[in-house]
PDB file of C-alpha atoms and ligand atoms in Angstrom:
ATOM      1  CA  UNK A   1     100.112 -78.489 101.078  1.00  0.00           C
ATOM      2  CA  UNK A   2      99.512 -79.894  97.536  1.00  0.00           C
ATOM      3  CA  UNK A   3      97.023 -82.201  97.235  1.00  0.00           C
ATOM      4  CA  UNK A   4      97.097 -84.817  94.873  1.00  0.00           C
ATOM      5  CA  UNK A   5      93.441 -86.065  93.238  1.00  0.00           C
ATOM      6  CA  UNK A   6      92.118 -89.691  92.732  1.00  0.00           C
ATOM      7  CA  UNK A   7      91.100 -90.722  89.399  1.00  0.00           C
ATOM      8  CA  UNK A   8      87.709 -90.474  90.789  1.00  0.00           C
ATOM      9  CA  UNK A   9      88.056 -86.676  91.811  1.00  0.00           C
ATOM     10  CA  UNK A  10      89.965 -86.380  88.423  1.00  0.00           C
ATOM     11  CA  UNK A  11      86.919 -86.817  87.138  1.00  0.00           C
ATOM     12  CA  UNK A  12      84.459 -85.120  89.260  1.00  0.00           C
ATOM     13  CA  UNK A  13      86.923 -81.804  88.462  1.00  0.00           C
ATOM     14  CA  UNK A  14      86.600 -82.312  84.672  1.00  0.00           C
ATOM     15  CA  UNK A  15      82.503 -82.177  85.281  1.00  0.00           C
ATOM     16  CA  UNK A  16      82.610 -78.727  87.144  1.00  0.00           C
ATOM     17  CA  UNK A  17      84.874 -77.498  84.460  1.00  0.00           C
ATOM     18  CA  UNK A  18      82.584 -79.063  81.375  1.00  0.00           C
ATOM     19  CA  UNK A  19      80.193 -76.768  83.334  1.00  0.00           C
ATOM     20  CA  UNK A  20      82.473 -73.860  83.389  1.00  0.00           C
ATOM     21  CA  UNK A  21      83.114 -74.750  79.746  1.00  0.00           C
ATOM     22  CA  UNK A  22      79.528 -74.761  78.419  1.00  0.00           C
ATOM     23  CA  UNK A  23      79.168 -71.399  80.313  1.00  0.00           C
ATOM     24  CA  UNK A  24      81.577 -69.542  78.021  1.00  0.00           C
ATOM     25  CA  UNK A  25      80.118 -71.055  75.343  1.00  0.00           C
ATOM     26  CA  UNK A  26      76.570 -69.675  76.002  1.00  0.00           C
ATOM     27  CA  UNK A  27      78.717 -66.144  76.537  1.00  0.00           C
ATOM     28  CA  UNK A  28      79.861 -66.493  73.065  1.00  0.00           C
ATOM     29  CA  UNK A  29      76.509 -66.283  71.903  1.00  0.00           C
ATOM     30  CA  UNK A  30      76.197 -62.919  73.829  1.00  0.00           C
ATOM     31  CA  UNK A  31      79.201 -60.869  73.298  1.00  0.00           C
ATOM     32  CA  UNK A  32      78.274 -57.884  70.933  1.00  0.00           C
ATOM     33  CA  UNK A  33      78.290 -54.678  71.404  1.00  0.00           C
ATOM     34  CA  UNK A  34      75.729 -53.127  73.566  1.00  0.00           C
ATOM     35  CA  UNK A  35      75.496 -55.981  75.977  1.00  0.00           C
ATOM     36  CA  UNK A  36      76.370 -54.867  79.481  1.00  0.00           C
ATOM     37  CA  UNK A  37      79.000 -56.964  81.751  1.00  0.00           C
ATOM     38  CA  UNK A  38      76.572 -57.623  83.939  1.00  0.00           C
ATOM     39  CA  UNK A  39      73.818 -58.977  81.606  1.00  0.00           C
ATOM     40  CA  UNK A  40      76.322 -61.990  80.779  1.00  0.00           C
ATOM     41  CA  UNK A  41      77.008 -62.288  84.399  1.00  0.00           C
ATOM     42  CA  UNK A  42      73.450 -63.111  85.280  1.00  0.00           C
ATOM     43  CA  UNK A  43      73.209 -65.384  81.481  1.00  0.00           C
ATOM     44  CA  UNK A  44      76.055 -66.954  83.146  1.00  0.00           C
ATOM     45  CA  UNK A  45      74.674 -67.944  86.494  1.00  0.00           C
ATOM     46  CA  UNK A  46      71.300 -68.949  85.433  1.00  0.00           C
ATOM     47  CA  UNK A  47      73.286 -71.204  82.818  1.00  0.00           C
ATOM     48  CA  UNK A  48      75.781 -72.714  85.677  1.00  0.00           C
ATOM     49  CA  UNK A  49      72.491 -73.099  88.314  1.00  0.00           C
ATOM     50  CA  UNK A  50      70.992 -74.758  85.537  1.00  0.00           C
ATOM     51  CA  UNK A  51      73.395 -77.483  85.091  1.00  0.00           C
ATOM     52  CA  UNK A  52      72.983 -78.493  89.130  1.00  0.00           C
ATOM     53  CA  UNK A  53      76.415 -76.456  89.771  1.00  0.00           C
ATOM     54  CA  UNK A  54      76.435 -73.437  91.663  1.00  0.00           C
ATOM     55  CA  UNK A  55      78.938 -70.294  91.148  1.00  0.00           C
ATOM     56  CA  UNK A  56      82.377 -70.469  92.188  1.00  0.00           C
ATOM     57  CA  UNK A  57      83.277 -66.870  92.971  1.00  0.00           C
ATOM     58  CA  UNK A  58      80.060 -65.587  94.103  1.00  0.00           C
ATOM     59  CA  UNK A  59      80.763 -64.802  97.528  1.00  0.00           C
ATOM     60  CA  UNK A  60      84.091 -65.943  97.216  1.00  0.00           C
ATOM     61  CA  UNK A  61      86.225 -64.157  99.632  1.00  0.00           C
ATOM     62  CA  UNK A  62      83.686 -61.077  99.314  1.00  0.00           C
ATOM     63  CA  UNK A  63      83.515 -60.943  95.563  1.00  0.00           C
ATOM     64  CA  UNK A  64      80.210 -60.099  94.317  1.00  0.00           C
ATOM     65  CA  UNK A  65      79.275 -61.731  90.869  1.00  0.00           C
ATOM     66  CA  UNK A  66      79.560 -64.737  89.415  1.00  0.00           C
ATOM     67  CA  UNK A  67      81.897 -63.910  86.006  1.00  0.00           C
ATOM     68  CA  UNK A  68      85.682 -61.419  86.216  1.00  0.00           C
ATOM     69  CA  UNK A  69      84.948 -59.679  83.406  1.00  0.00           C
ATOM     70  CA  UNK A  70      87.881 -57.373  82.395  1.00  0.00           C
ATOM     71  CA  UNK A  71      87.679 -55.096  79.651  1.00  0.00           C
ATOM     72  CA  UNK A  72      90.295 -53.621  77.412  1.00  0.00           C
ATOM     73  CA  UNK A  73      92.954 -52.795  79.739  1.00  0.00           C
ATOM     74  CA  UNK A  74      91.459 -54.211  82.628  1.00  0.00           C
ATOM     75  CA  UNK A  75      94.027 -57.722  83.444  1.00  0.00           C
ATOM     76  CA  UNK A  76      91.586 -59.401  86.083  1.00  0.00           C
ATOM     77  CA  UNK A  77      88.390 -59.378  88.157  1.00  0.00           C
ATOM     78  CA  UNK A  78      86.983 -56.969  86.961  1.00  0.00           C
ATOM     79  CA  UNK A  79      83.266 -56.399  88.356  1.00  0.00           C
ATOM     80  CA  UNK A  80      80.120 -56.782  86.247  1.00  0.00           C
ATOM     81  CA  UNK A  81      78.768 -53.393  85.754  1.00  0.00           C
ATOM     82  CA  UNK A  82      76.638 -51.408  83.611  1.00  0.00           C
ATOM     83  CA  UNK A  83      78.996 -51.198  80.893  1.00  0.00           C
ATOM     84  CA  UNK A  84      78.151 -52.021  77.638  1.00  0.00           C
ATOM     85  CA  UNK A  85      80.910 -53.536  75.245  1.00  0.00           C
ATOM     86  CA  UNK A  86      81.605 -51.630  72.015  1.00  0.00           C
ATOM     87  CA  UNK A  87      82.871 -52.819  68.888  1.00  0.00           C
ATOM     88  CA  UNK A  88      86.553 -52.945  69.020  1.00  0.00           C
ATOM     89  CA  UNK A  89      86.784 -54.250  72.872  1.00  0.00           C
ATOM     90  CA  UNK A  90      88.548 -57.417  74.044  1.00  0.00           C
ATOM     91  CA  UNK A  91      87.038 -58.947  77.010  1.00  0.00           C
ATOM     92  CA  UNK A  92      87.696 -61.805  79.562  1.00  0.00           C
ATOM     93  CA  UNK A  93      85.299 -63.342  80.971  1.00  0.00           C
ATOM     94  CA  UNK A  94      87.065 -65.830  83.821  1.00  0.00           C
ATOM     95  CA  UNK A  95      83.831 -68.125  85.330  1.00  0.00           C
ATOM     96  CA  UNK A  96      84.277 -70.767  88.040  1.00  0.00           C
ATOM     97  CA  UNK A  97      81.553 -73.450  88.783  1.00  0.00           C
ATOM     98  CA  UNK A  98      81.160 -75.668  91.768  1.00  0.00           C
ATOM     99  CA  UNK A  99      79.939 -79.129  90.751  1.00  0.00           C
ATOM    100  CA  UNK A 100      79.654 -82.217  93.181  1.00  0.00           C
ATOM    101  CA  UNK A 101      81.601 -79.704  96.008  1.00  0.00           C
ATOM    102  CA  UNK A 102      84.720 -79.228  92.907  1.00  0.00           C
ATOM    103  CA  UNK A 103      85.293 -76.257  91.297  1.00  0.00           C
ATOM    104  CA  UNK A 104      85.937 -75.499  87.415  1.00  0.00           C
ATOM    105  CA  UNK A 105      88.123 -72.472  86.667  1.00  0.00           C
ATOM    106  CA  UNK A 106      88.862 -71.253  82.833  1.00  0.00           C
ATOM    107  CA  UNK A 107      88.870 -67.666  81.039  1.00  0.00           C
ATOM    108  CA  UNK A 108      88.516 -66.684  77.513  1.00  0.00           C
ATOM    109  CA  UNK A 109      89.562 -63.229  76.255  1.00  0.00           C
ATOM    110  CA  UNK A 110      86.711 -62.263  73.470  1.00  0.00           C
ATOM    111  CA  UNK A 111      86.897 -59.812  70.466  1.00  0.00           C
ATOM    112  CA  UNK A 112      84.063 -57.594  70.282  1.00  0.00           C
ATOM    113  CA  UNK A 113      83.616 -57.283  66.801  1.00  0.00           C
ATOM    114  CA  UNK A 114      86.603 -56.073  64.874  1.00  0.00           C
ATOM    115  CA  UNK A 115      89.759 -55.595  66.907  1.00  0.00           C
ATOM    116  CA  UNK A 116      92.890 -53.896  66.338  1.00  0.00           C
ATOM    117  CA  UNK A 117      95.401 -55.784  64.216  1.00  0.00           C
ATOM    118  CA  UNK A 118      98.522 -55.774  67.245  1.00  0.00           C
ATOM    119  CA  UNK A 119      95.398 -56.306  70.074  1.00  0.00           C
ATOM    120  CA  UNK A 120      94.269 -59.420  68.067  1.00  0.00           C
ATOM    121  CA  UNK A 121      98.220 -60.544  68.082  1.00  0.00           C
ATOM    122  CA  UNK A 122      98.298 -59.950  71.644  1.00  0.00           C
ATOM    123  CA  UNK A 123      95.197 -62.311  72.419  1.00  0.00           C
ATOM    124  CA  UNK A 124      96.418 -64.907  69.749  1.00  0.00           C
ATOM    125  CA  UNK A 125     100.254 -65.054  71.655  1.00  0.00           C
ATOM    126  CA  UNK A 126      98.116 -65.435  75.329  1.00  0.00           C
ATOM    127  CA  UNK A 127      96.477 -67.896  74.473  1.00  0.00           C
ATOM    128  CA  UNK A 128      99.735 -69.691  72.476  1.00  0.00           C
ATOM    129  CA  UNK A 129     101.511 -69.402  75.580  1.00  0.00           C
ATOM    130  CA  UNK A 130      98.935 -71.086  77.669  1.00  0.00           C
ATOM    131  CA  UNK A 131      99.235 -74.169  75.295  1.00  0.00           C
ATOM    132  CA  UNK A 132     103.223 -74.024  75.666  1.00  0.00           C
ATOM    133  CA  UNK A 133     102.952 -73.788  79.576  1.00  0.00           C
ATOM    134  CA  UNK A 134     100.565 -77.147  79.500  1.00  0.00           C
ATOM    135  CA  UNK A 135     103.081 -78.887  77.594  1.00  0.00           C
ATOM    136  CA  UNK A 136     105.278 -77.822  80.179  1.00  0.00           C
ATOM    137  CA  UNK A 137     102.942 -79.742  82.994  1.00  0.00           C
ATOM    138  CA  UNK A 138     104.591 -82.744  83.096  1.00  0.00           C
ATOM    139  CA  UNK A 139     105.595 -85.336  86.124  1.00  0.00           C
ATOM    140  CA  UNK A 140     109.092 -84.863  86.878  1.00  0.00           C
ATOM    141  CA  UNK A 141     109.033 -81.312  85.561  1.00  0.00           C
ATOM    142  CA  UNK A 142     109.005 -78.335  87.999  1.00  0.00           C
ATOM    143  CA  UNK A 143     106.274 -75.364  88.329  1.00  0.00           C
ATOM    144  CA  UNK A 144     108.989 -73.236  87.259  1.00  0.00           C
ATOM    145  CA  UNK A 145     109.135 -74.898  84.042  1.00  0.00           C
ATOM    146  CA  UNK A 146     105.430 -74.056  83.275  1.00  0.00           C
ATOM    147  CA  UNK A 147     106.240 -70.076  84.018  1.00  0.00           C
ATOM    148  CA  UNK A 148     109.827 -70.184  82.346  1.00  0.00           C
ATOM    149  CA  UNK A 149     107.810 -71.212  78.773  1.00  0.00           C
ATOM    150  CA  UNK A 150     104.877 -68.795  78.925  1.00  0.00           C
ATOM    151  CA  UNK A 151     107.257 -66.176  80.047  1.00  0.00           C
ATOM    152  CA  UNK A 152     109.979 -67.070  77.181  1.00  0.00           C
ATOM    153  CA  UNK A 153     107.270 -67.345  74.689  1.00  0.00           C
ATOM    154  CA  UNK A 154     105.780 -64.274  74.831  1.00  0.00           C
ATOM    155  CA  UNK A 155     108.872 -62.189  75.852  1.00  0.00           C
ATOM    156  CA  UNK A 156     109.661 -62.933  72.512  1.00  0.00           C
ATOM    157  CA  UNK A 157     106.978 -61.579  71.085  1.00  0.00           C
ATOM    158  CA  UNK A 158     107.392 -58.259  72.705  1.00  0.00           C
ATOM    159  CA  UNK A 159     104.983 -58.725  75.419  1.00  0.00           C
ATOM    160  CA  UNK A 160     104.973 -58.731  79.393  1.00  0.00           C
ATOM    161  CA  UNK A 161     104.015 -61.049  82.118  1.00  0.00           C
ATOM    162  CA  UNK A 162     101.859 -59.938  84.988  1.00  0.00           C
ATOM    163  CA  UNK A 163     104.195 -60.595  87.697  1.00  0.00           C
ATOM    164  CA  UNK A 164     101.606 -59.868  90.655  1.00  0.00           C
ATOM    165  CA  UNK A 165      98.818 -62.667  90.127  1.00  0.00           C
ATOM    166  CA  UNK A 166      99.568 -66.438  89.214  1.00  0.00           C
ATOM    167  CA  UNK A 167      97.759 -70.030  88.406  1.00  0.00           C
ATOM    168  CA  UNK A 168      97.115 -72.040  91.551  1.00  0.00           C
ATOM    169  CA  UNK A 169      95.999 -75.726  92.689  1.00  0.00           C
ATOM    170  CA  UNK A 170      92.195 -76.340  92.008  1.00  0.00           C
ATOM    171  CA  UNK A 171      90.136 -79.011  94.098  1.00  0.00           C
ATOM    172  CA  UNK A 172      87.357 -78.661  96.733  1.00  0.00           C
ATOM    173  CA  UNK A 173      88.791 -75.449  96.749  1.00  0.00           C
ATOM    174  CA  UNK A 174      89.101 -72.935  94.358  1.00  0.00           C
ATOM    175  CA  UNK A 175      92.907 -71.608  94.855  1.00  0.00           C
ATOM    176  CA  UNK A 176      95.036 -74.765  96.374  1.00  0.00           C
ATOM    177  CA  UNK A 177      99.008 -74.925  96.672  1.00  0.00           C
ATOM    178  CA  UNK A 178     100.791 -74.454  94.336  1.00  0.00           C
ATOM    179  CA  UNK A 179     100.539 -71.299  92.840  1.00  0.00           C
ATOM    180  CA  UNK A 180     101.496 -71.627  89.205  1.00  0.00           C
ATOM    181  CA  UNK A 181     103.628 -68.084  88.588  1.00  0.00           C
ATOM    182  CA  UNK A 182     103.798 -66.939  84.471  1.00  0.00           C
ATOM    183  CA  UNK A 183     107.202 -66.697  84.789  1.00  0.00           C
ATOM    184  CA  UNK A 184     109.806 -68.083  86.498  1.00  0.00           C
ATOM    185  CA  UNK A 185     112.914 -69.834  85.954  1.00  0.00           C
ATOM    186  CA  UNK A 186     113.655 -73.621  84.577  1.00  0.00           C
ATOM    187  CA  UNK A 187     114.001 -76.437  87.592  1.00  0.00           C
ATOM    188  CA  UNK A 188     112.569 -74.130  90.300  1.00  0.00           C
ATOM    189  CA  UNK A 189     109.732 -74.743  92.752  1.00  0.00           C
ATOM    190  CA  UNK A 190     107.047 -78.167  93.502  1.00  0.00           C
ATOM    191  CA  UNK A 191     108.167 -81.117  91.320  1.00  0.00           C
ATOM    192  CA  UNK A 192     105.206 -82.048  88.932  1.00  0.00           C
ATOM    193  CA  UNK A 193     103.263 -84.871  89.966  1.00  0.00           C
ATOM    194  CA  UNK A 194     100.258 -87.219  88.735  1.00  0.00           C
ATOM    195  CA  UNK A 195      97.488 -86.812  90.316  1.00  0.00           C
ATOM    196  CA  UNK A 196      98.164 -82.614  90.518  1.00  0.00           C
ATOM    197  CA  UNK A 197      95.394 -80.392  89.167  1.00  0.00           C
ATOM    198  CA  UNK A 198      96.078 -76.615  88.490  1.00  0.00           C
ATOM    199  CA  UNK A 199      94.577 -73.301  86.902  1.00  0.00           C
ATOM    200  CA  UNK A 200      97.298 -71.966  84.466  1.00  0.00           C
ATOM    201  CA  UNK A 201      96.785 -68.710  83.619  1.00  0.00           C
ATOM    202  CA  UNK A 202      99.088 -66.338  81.704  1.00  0.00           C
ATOM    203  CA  UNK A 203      98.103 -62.533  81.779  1.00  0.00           C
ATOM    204  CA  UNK A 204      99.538 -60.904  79.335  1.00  0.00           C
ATOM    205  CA  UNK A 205     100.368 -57.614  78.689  1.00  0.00           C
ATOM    206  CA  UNK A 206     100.617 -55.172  75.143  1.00  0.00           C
ATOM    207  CA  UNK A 207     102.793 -52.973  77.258  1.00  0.00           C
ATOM    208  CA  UNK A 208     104.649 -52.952  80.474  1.00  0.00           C
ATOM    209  CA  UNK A 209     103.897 -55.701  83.175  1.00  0.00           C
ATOM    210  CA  UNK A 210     102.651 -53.469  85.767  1.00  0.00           C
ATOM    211  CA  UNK A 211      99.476 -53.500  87.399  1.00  0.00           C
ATOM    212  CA  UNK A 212      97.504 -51.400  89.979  1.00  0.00           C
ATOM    213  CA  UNK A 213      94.221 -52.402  91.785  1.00  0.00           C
ATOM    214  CA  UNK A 214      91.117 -50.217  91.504  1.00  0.00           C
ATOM    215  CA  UNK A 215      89.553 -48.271  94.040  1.00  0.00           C
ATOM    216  CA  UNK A 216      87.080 -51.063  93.802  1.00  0.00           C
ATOM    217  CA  UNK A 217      89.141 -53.327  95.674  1.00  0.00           C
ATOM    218  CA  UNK A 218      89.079 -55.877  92.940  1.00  0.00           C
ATOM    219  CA  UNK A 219      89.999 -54.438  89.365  1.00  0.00           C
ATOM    220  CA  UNK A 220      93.490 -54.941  88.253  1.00  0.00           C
ATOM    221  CA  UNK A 221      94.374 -53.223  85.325  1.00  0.00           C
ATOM    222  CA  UNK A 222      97.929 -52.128  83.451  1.00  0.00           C
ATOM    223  CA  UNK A 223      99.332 -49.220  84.592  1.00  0.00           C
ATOM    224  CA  UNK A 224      99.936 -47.707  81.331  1.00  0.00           C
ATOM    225  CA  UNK A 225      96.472 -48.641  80.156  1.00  0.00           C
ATOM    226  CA  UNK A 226      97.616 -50.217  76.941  1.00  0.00           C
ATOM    227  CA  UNK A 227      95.219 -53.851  76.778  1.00  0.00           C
ATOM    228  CA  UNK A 228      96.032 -56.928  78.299  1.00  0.00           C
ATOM    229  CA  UNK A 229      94.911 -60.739  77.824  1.00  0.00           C
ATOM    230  CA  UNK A 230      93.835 -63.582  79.746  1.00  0.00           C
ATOM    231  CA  UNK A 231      93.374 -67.223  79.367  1.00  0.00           C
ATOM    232  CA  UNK A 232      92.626 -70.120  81.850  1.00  0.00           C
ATOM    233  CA  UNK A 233      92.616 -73.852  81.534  1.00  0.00           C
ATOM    234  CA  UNK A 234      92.415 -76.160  84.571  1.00  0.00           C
ATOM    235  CA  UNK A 235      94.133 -79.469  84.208  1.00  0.00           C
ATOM    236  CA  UNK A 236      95.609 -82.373  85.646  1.00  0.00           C
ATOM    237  CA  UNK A 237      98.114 -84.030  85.055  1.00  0.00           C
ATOM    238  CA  UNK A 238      97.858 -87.975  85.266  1.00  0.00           C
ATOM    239  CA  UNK A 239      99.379 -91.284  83.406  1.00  0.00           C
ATOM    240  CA  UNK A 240     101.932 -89.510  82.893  1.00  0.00           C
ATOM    241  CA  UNK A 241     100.600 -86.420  81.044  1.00  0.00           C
ATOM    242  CA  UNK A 242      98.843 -83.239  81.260  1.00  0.00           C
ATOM    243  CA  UNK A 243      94.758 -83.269  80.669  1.00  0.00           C
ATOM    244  CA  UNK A 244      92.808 -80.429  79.986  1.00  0.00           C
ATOM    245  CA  UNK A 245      89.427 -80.228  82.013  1.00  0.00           C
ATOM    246  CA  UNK A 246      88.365 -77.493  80.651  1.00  0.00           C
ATOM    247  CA  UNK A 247      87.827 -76.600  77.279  1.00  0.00           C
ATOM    248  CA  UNK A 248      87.264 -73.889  74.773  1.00  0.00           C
ATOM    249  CA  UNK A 249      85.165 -76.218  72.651  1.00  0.00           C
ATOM    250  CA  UNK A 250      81.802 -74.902  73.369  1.00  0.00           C
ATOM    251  CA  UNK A 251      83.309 -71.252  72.231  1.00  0.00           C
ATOM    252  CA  UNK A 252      84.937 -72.126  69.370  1.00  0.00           C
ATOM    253  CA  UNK A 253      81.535 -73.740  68.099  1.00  0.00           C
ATOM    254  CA  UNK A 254      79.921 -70.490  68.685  1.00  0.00           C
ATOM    255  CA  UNK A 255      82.786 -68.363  67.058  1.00  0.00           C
ATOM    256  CA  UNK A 256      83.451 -70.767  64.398  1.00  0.00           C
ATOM    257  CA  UNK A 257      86.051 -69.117  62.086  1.00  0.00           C
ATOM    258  CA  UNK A 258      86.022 -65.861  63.932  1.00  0.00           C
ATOM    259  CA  UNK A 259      87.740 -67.741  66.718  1.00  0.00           C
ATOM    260  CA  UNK A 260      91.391 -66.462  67.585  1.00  0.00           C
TER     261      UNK A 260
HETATM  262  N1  LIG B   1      89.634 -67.233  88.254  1.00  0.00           N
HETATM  263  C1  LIG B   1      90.171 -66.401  89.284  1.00  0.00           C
HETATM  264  C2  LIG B   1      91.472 -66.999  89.676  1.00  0.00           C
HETATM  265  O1  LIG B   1      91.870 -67.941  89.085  1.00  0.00           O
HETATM  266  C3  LIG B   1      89.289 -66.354  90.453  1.00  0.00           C
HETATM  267  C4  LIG B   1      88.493 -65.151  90.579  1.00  0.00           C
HETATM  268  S1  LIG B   1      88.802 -64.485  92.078  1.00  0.00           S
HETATM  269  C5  LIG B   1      87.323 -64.330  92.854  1.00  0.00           C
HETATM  270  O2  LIG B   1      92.146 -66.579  90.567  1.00  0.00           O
HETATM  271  F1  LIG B   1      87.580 -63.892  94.041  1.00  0.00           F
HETATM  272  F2  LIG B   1      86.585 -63.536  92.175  1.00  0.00           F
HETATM  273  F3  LIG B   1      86.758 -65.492  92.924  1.00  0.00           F
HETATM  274 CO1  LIG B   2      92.184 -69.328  88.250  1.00  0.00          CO
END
């Protein structure tokens, strides 16, 4: 069941994501190396209590923290830990905020310091390929057309799509139909509609798309342990066009010309 948003719930989602938003901002003051995972997770829920939201995934069907943090060649939800980034690490830090009972959802893959040349290609082609599947969001379109773009786009380029975990409906709750896959093929699946707002969210992988979960329960990470990349925007789509809600404004403030 897909359920379309008011203009008036349109606009209570972009406030939980402006939270979400500001909250990777404050963690791109923090990443360095040396800075455990779960140092930013606790920056990042003191920040998100202190703009009257509360933590979307805390709790969330068991999960434990309030940031996915996924390091290296970790794809998704990864757990905070005692970890402590070192120079040369990409990270993604996926937060979700719940604001006036609607949730924000967006992730940012980081460089710790200096990456490698074909690692800082991989995270610059992610988060392409998120742009090209919002241009994709359109009414009249299909889901499949989102997936079919990021998938074409960075099949191009040599890399893989994570085949195993999509994008999804956001609203009162945090994953609402439809899921949004990275790949698919053109025409398939829910016709676009105003008034829809989704997560997209390509993972992307340096090598092969497999995956395998962690003992942990949670921790998804490639196979062949070569890196992976992750970035989020939520959006709607309305008069006609897609809308970003969230934004990686606040980040690229913070990272300035070091921004990928
Ligand atoms: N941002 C993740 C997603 O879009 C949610 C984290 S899963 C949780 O699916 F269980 F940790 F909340
Ligand atoms: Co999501």
């Amino acid at each position: 069941m897909i359920y379309l948003k008011t203009e008036e719930e349109i606009e209570l989602l972009r406030e939980a994501n402006l939270v979400v938003a500001r909250t990777l901002g404050e963690m791109a003051k923090w990443v360095a190396p040396g800075i455990t995972t779960l140092k930013l997770d606790s920056i990042a829920e003191e920040y998100i209590r202190s703009q009257g939201a509360v933590p979307g995934f805390l709790g969330y069907g068991g999960y434990p923290n309030t940031l996915c943090i996924s390091v290296n060649e970790n794809v998704v939800h990864g757990i905070p830990s005692n970890y402590a980034l070192r120079e040369g690490d990409i990270v993604s830090i996926d937060c979700g905020a719940v604001k006036d009972g609607f949730n924000g959802d967006s992730t940012y893959t980081f460089e710790v310091g200096e990456v490698a040349p074909e690692v800082h290609k991989l995270l610059q082609t992610t988060k392409e390929s998120l742009y090209v599947g919002i241009e994709h969001a359109l009414p009249g379109n299909r889901i499949g057309d989102i997936g079919h773009s990021i998938q074409e786009y960075c099949e191009k380029r040599g890399y893989s799509v994570v085949r195993e975990l999509t994008g999804h409906g956001v609203g009162r709750k945090l994953h609402e139909d439809p899921e949004v896959p990275n790949y698919g093929r053109r025409g398939v699946g829910a016709l676009i509609k105003n008034g829809m707002v989704i997560a997209i969210e390509p993972m992307i992988n340096l090598g092969s798309k497999n995956i395998v979960i962690e003992r942990d329960g949670w921790t998804c990470r490639t196979k062949d342990r070569k890196p992976s990349a992750h970035f989020e925007h939520t959006i709607a789509i309305h008069n006609g066009k897609p809308d970003i809600l969230s934004s990686f404004k606040y980040v690229e403030e913070v990272l300035g010309d070091k921004s990928i």
